[in-house]
Coordinates of C-alpha atoms in Angstrom, one line a residue:
M110 CA 28.4 -3.4 0.5
E111 CA 27.8 -5.6 -2.5
Y112 CA 27.1 -4.2 -6.0
R113 CA 25.3 -5.5 -9.1
E114 CA 25.1 -4.5 -12.7
I115 CA 21.8 -2.8 -13.6
G116 CA 21.0 -4.7 -16.7
K117 CA 22.9 -3.5 -19.8
T118 CA 23.3 0.1 -18.5
G119 CA 26.9 -0.4 -17.5
C120 CA 26.1 1.0 -14.1
R121 CA 26.7 -0.9 -10.8
A122 CA 24.3 -0.3 -7.9
S123 CA 24.6 -1.1 -4.3
I124 CA 22.2 -4.0 -3.6
I125 CA 20.6 -1.9 -0.9
G126 CA 19.7 1.6 -2.0
L127 CA 17.8 4.5 -0.4
G128 CA 14.2 5.3 -1.2
C129 CA 13.9 8.9 -0.1
E130 CA 10.1 9.3 0.0
H131 CA 10.0 9.2 3.8
L132 CA 12.5 12.1 4.1
D133 CA 10.0 14.5 2.5
G134 CA 8.9 17.1 5.0
K135 CA 11.7 16.3 7.4
P136 CA 14.2 19.0 8.6
F137 CA 17.5 19.2 6.8
A138 CA 19.4 17.9 9.8
Q139 CA 17.5 14.6 9.6
V140 CA 17.8 14.4 5.8
N141 CA 21.5 15.0 6.0
E142 CA 22.0 12.5 8.8
T143 CA 20.1 9.8 6.9
V144 CA 21.7 10.4 3.5
S145 CA 25.2 10.6 5.0
A146 CA 24.6 7.3 6.9
A147 CA 23.5 5.6 3.7
L148 CA 26.6 6.9 1.8
D149 CA 28.9 5.9 4.6
H150 CA 27.5 2.3 4.3
G151 CA 28.3 2.2 0.6
V152 CA 24.9 3.0 -0.8
N153 CA 25.3 4.6 -4.2
I154 CA 21.7 4.7 -5.6
L155 CA 18.9 7.0 -4.4
D156 CA 15.4 7.3 -5.7
V157 CA 14.1 10.9 -5.8
F158 CA 10.6 10.7 -7.1
M159 CA 9.3 13.4 -4.8
P160 CA 8.4 16.5 -6.8
G161 CA 8.7 19.1 -4.0
R162 CA 11.6 21.5 -4.3
E163 CA 12.5 21.6 -0.6
I164 CA 13.2 17.8 -0.3
R165 CA 15.0 17.7 -3.6
E166 CA 17.3 20.6 -2.5
N167 CA 17.8 19.1 0.9
I168 CA 19.0 15.8 -0.6
A169 CA 21.3 17.6 -3.0
K170 CA 22.7 19.6 -0.1
A171 CA 23.3 16.5 1.9
L172 CA 25.1 14.8 -1.0
G173 CA 27.3 17.8 -1.6
A174 CA 30.5 16.9 -3.4
R175 CA 29.5 13.2 -3.2
R176 CA 26.8 13.8 -5.9
K177 CA 29.2 12.4 -8.5
D178 CA 29.5 9.1 -6.5
V179 CA 25.8 8.2 -6.6
L180 CA 23.2 7.2 -9.1
I181 CA 20.0 9.3 -8.9
Q182 CA 16.6 8.0 -10.1
G183 CA 14.7 11.1 -11.1
H184 CA 11.1 10.9 -12.2
I185 CA 9.6 12.5 -15.3
G186 CA 6.0 13.3 -14.8
S187 CA 6.0 13.5 -11.0
T188 CA 4.4 16.8 -9.9
D189 CA 3.0 18.5 -6.8
L190 CA 0.5 20.9 -8.2
S191 CA -1.4 22.4 -5.2
K192 CA 1.2 20.7 -3.0
Q193 CA -0.3 17.3 -3.8
Y194 CA 1.6 14.4 -5.3
D195 CA 0.3 13.9 -8.8
I196 CA 1.1 12.3 -12.2
S197 CA 1.2 14.7 -15.1
R198 CA 1.5 14.0 -18.9
D199 CA 1.0 17.7 -19.7
L200 CA 4.3 18.4 -21.4
P201 CA 4.8 22.0 -20.2
T202 CA 4.1 20.9 -16.6
V203 CA 6.3 17.8 -17.0
Q204 CA 9.2 19.9 -18.3
R205 CA 8.9 22.5 -15.6
Y206 CA 9.2 20.0 -12.8
F207 CA 11.9 17.9 -14.4
E208 CA 14.1 20.8 -15.5
D209 CA 14.0 22.0 -11.9
L210 CA 15.3 18.6 -10.9
L211 CA 18.1 19.0 -13.5
R212 CA 18.9 22.5 -12.0
I213 CA 19.3 21.0 -8.6
Y214 CA 21.3 17.8 -9.5
G215 CA 23.0 18.9 -12.8
Y216 CA 22.1 15.6 -14.5
I217 CA 20.0 12.6 -13.7
D218 CA 21.4 9.1 -14.1
F219 CA 18.1 7.3 -14.6
G220 CA 15.3 9.4 -16.1
M221 CA 12.3 7.5 -15.0
M222 CA 9.0 7.8 -16.9
F223 CA 6.7 8.1 -13.8
F224 CA 4.1 5.6 -12.8
I225 CA 2.9 3.7 -16.0
D226 CA 0.3 1.2 -14.8
S227 CA -2.8 1.6 -16.9
E228 CA -3.8 2.0 -20.5
E229 CA -4.4 5.7 -19.9
D230 CA -0.9 6.0 -18.5
Y231 CA 0.6 4.2 -21.5
H232 CA -1.2 6.5 -24.0
G233 CA -0.3 9.6 -22.0
V234 CA 3.4 8.6 -22.5
F235 CA 3.6 7.1 -25.9
D236 CA 0.8 8.9 -27.8
T237 CA 1.8 12.4 -26.9
G238 CA 5.1 14.3 -26.9
F239 CA 6.1 12.8 -23.6
A240 CA 8.3 10.0 -24.9
D241 CA 9.9 12.3 -27.5
Y242 CA 10.8 14.7 -24.7
V243 CA 12.5 11.8 -22.8
L244 CA 14.5 10.9 -25.8
K245 CA 15.7 14.5 -26.2
L246 CA 16.7 14.5 -22.6
K247 CA 19.0 11.5 -23.2
E248 CA 20.3 13.0 -26.5
R249 CA 21.3 16.1 -24.7
G250 CA 23.0 14.1 -21.9
D251 CA 20.6 15.5 -19.3
I252 CA 19.7 11.9 -18.4
R253 CA 22.2 9.1 -18.8
H254 CA 19.7 6.2 -19.1
I255 CA 15.9 5.9 -19.7
G256 CA 13.8 4.0 -17.2
F257 CA 10.3 3.9 -15.9
S258 CA 8.3 2.9 -12.8
S259 CA 5.4 0.5 -12.7
H260 CA 3.4 -1.8 -10.4
N261 CA 1.7 -3.8 -13.3
P262 CA 3.7 -6.6 -14.8
A263 CA 1.6 -6.8 -18.0
M264 CA 1.9 -3.1 -18.7
A265 CA 5.6 -3.1 -17.7
Q266 CA 6.2 -5.9 -20.2
R267 CA 4.4 -3.9 -22.9
I268 CA 6.6 -0.8 -22.2
I269 CA 9.8 -2.9 -22.4
Q270 CA 8.7 -4.2 -25.8
T271 CA 8.8 -0.6 -27.2
G272 CA 12.6 -0.7 -26.9
L273 CA 12.7 2.7 -25.1
P274 CA 13.6 1.9 -21.5
E275 CA 16.9 0.3 -20.3
M276 CA 15.7 -0.4 -16.7
L277 CA 12.8 0.0 -14.5
M278 CA 11.7 0.4 -10.9
F279 CA 9.1 -2.2 -10.0
S280 CA 7.2 -3.2 -6.8
I281 CA 8.5 -6.6 -5.6
N282 CA 7.8 -8.4 -2.4
M283 CA 6.6 -11.8 -1.5
A284 CA 3.0 -10.9 -0.9
F285 CA 2.7 -9.1 -4.3
D286 CA 4.2 -12.1 -6.1
L287 CA 1.5 -14.3 -4.6
I288 CA -1.3 -12.1 -5.9
P289 CA -2.5 -12.8 -9.5
A290 CA -0.8 -10.5 -12.0
E291 CA -4.1 -9.2 -13.2
S292 CA -4.9 -7.9 -9.7
N293 CA -3.8 -4.3 -8.7
A294 CA -1.1 -4.8 -6.2
L295 CA -1.4 -1.2 -4.9
D296 CA -5.2 -1.7 -4.3
A297 CA -4.3 -4.9 -2.4
L298 CA -1.8 -3.0 -0.3
S299 CA -4.3 -0.2 0.4
D300 CA -7.2 -2.6 1.2
G301 CA -5.1 -4.9 3.4
L302 CA -3.1 -7.8 2.2
D303 CA -5.2 -10.9 2.4
S304 CA -3.7 -14.4 2.3
A305 CA -6.9 -15.7 0.8
A306 CA -5.9 -14.2 -2.5
F307 CA -2.6 -16.0 -2.6
H308 CA -2.3 -18.8 -5.2
G309 CA 1.4 -19.5 -5.3
I310 CA 4.0 -17.3 -7.0
D311 CA 2.1 -15.8 -10.0
P312 CA 3.4 -17.2 -13.2
G313 CA 2.9 -13.9 -15.0
R314 CA 5.1 -12.1 -12.5
A315 CA 7.7 -14.8 -12.5
A316 CA 7.8 -14.8 -16.3
F317 CA 8.1 -11.0 -16.3
Y318 CA 11.2 -11.0 -14.1
Q319 CA 12.7 -13.7 -16.3
L320 CA 11.9 -11.6 -19.4
C321 CA 13.7 -8.6 -17.9
A322 CA 16.8 -10.8 -17.3
N323 CA 16.5 -12.2 -20.8
K324 CA 16.5 -8.7 -22.3
G325 CA 19.1 -7.1 -20.0
I326 CA 16.5 -4.8 -18.3
G327 CA 17.7 -4.2 -14.8
I328 CA 15.2 -3.8 -12.0
T329 CA 15.4 -1.6 -8.9
V330 CA 12.8 -2.5 -6.3
M331 CA 10.2 -0.4 -4.5
K332 CA 7.7 -1.6 -1.9
T333 CA 10.3 -4.1 -0.6
L334 CA 8.7 -4.1 2.8
G335 CA 5.1 -3.8 1.5
A336 CA 4.9 -0.3 3.0
G337 CA 5.9 -1.9 6.3
K338 CA 3.0 -4.3 6.4
L339 CA 5.1 -7.4 5.8
I340 CA 7.2 -6.7 8.9
S341 CA 4.2 -5.8 11.1
A342 CA 2.8 -8.5 13.4
E343 CA -0.6 -6.7 13.1
H344 CA -0.7 -6.3 9.3
T345 CA 1.3 -9.2 7.9
P346 CA -0.8 -11.6 5.6
F347 CA 1.5 -14.5 6.7
E348 CA 1.5 -16.6 9.9
K349 CA 4.2 -14.3 11.3
P350 CA 5.8 -11.1 10.1
M351 CA 8.9 -11.2 7.9
S352 CA 12.1 -9.6 9.0
V353 CA 13.6 -6.6 7.0
A354 CA 16.4 -9.0 5.9
Q355 CA 14.0 -11.6 4.7
C356 CA 12.1 -9.0 2.6
I357 CA 15.4 -7.7 1.1
H358 CA 16.6 -11.2 0.4
Y359 CA 13.4 -12.2 -1.3
A360 CA 13.6 -9.2 -3.7
L361 CA 17.3 -9.7 -4.4
T362 CA 16.7 -13.4 -5.4
R363 CA 14.3 -12.4 -8.2
P364 CA 15.8 -12.5 -11.7
A365 CA 17.1 -9.1 -13.1
V366 CA 17.0 -7.3 -9.7
A367 CA 20.0 -5.1 -9.0
S368 CA 19.0 -3.1 -6.0
T369 CA 16.3 -2.9 -3.3
L370 CA 15.4 0.7 -2.5
V371 CA 14.5 0.7 1.2
G372 CA 12.6 3.7 2.5
C373 CA 14.5 5.0 5.6
Q374 CA 13.9 8.2 7.4
T375 CA 16.6 7.9 10.1
A376 CA 20.2 6.8 10.4
A377 CA 19.0 4.0 12.7
E378 CA 16.7 2.7 10.0
V379 CA 19.6 2.8 7.5
A380 CA 21.7 0.7 10.0
E381 CA 18.9 -1.8 10.4
A382 CA 18.6 -2.3 6.7
M383 CA 22.4 -2.7 6.4
R384 CA 22.4 -5.5 9.0
Y385 CA 21.3 -7.7 6.0
L386 CA 24.9 -7.6 4.8
E387 CA 26.1 -9.2 8.1
L388 CA 23.5 -11.9 8.4
S389 CA 24.0 -15.6 7.6
D390 CA 22.0 -17.3 4.9
E391 CA 19.9 -18.9 7.5
E392 CA 19.0 -15.6 9.0
R393 CA 18.0 -14.2 5.6
D394 CA 16.0 -17.3 4.6
Y395 CA 12.4 -16.6 3.7
S396 CA 11.4 -20.1 2.9
P397 CA 9.9 -20.8 6.3
I398 CA 7.4 -18.0 5.6
L399 CA 6.7 -19.4 2.1
G400 CA 6.5 -22.8 3.6
T401 CA 3.2 -21.9 5.2
Q402 CA 1.8 -21.8 1.6
R403 CA 3.8 -24.9 0.7
N404 CA 1.2 -26.6 -1.5
D405 CA 1.1 -23.6 -3.8
F406 CA 4.8 -23.9 -4.6
K407 CA 5.3 -27.6 -5.2
G408 CA 7.9 -28.2 -7.9
N409 CA 8.9 -24.5 -8.4
C410 CA 12.2 -23.1 -7.4
V411 CA 11.9 -19.8 -5.5
Y412 CA 15.7 -19.4 -5.3
C413 CA 15.8 -19.5 -1.5
S414 CA 19.0 -21.7 -1.4
H415 CA 17.5 -23.9 1.2
C416 CA 19.0 -26.8 -0.8
Q417 CA 22.6 -25.8 0.0
P418 CA 25.2 -26.9 0.7
C419 CA 25.8 -29.0 -2.4
P420 CA 28.6 -31.6 -2.0
A421 CA 29.6 -30.9 -5.7
G422 CA 29.8 -27.2 -5.0
I423 CA 26.9 -26.2 -7.3
D424 CA 25.1 -22.9 -6.7
I425 CA 21.7 -24.6 -7.3
A426 CA 19.6 -21.5 -7.0
A427 CA 21.7 -19.7 -9.7
V428 CA 21.5 -22.7 -12.0
N429 CA 17.8 -22.9 -11.6
K430 CA 17.4 -19.2 -12.2
Y431 CA 19.4 -19.3 -15.4
L432 CA 17.5 -22.4 -16.5
D433 CA 14.1 -20.7 -15.9
I434 CA 15.2 -17.8 -18.1
A435 CA 16.5 -20.1 -20.8
R436 CA 13.2 -22.0 -20.8
L437 CA 11.5 -18.9 -22.0
D438 CA 13.0 -19.5 -25.5
E439 CA 15.3 -22.5 -25.5
A440 CA 16.3 -21.9 -29.2
H441 CA 17.5 -18.4 -28.4
I442 CA 19.2 -18.3 -25.0
P443 CA 20.5 -14.8 -24.4
P444 CA 24.3 -14.7 -24.6
S445 CA 24.5 -12.8 -21.3
I446 CA 22.6 -15.6 -19.5
A447 CA 24.8 -18.3 -21.2
S448 CA 27.9 -16.3 -20.1
H449 CA 26.6 -16.1 -16.5
Y450 CA 26.1 -19.8 -16.5
A451 CA 29.5 -20.5 -18.0
S452 CA 31.2 -18.4 -15.3
L453 CA 29.8 -20.7 -12.5
S454 CA 32.5 -22.7 -10.8
A455 CA 30.3 -25.8 -10.8
K456 CA 27.6 -26.5 -13.3
G457 CA 24.7 -28.7 -13.8
S458 CA 26.9 -31.4 -15.3
D459 CA 28.8 -31.6 -12.0
C460 CA 25.6 -32.9 -10.2
I461 CA 26.3 -36.3 -8.6
A462 CA 22.6 -37.0 -8.1
C463 CA 23.0 -37.6 -4.4
G464 CA 19.6 -36.1 -3.7
S465 CA 20.7 -34.2 -0.6
C466 CA 19.3 -31.0 -2.1
E467 CA 15.9 -32.5 -2.9
G468 CA 15.7 -33.8 0.7
R469 CA 16.2 -30.2 2.0
C470 CA 14.0 -28.4 -0.5
P471 CA 10.8 -27.2 1.1
F472 CA 9.0 -27.1 -2.2
G473 CA 9.7 -30.5 -3.9
V474 CA 11.8 -29.0 -6.7
P475 CA 13.2 -31.8 -9.0
V476 CA 16.7 -30.5 -8.7
I477 CA 18.5 -33.5 -10.2
E478 CA 16.3 -33.3 -13.3
N479 CA 16.9 -29.5 -13.5
M480 CA 20.7 -29.9 -13.3
A481 CA 20.5 -32.4 -16.2
K482 CA 18.3 -30.0 -18.2
A483 CA 20.7 -27.1 -17.5
A484 CA 23.7 -29.2 -18.7
K485 CA 21.8 -30.1 -21.9
L486 CA 20.8 -26.5 -22.7
F487 CA 24.0 -24.6 -21.7
E488 CA 26.8 -27.1 -22.1

C-alpha cells in the first residue's frame, strides 16, 4: 500500500480507503470479512457517514483492537430519523447522533460537517450553533481534525475560506470534472451521465483542486466510480467503460487528493480495488478515454503521464501540477508547493527540449514551454 499526507493534518492515509456505505444492512460476518480484508491490504482510512447504530457497531466490532490503527471519517449532521438517511442542522438531533458515534469509536479522527452543497446548507452550519459545536468537539479532543463533505466546488471553496476545515471529502471522477461546475453533479448522476454536457475539464473544478493544494487542504474522494456508472458498459457516458483502476488513478492524479474511498461490500471487491497497486502505468492510463473528447483538452495537462518516459528523468506530470498551482498566484507560491518541487530529482531546468514528451502527449500540452516556466518560477 502507498500512503499520502492529508494536507496539513499530519495524518497519512492509504491511497485507497474504504467507503463503508454499501456495508449498511449487511450481516456482521460480511462486514467483518470486508473490513478485515481492507485492513490486511494496508487500508487505514474508513468513511462512516451512515447514521444507523447497527452498521456503526458492526464496523467497530470488526475493527476491534485495530481501531487505533485506522483513521475514521465520522459525519456530524448525518441522521436516520424514521430510519431514513437525512441531513440535520437541529443541534440536539445532531449531538445525539454524533455522540453515539463517539460512544462507539471513542474518538473520531476527522469530524466531517455533513453534506454542505447549497446556500441553505451553508447557513444551517455557519449561522447556527452547528459550527460552534464542531469547534467544541475538537477542543475536547473528541475529534482530531475538522473536515466537511461536499459535491459543489463553489460552495466547498467558500467553506474553506472560513478557515474552519482542515480537509474535505469531495466527489471526484472524470465525468464530474467534465460537467460545468455550476451544474449539480449529483443530479447529473441521478439523471444519467450525458456526454453532451461535457465541455473539457471544467476550469472551476480544476482551480478548486489547485486551491486546496495551495492551502494545504487534503481531499479524500467519494464517487470515485460514479456510483458504478463509469465502469458499466450500459451506463458509461464515454465510448467504453473505464476500469476500476483508471477511475482510481484519475482521482489520485488530481491536486490535493490523498485517498480514494472505494465503496466495497465484499472481500472480493476489496481485492479488485487493490489490484490497482499491482498494475503498470499503461494499465492505469485513463488518457485513451479522455482522448475521445480530445478537442476539449487541447493544451491542458491532465496529469496522465502519457508523456513519460523523459530522457532527462523529469516527472513531467508532477512539474505541471506544481506549476498549475503556482500560477494561481505567482507572487505568493505556497512554501509547501515550492518544497515539493525542490524535492524532485529532476526539475524543469533539466529539460533538454527534445520534444519526445510533446510527441506522445494526447492533448497537445506545450511541455517544453511549461518546463521553462517552472524553472523560472521555482528555481
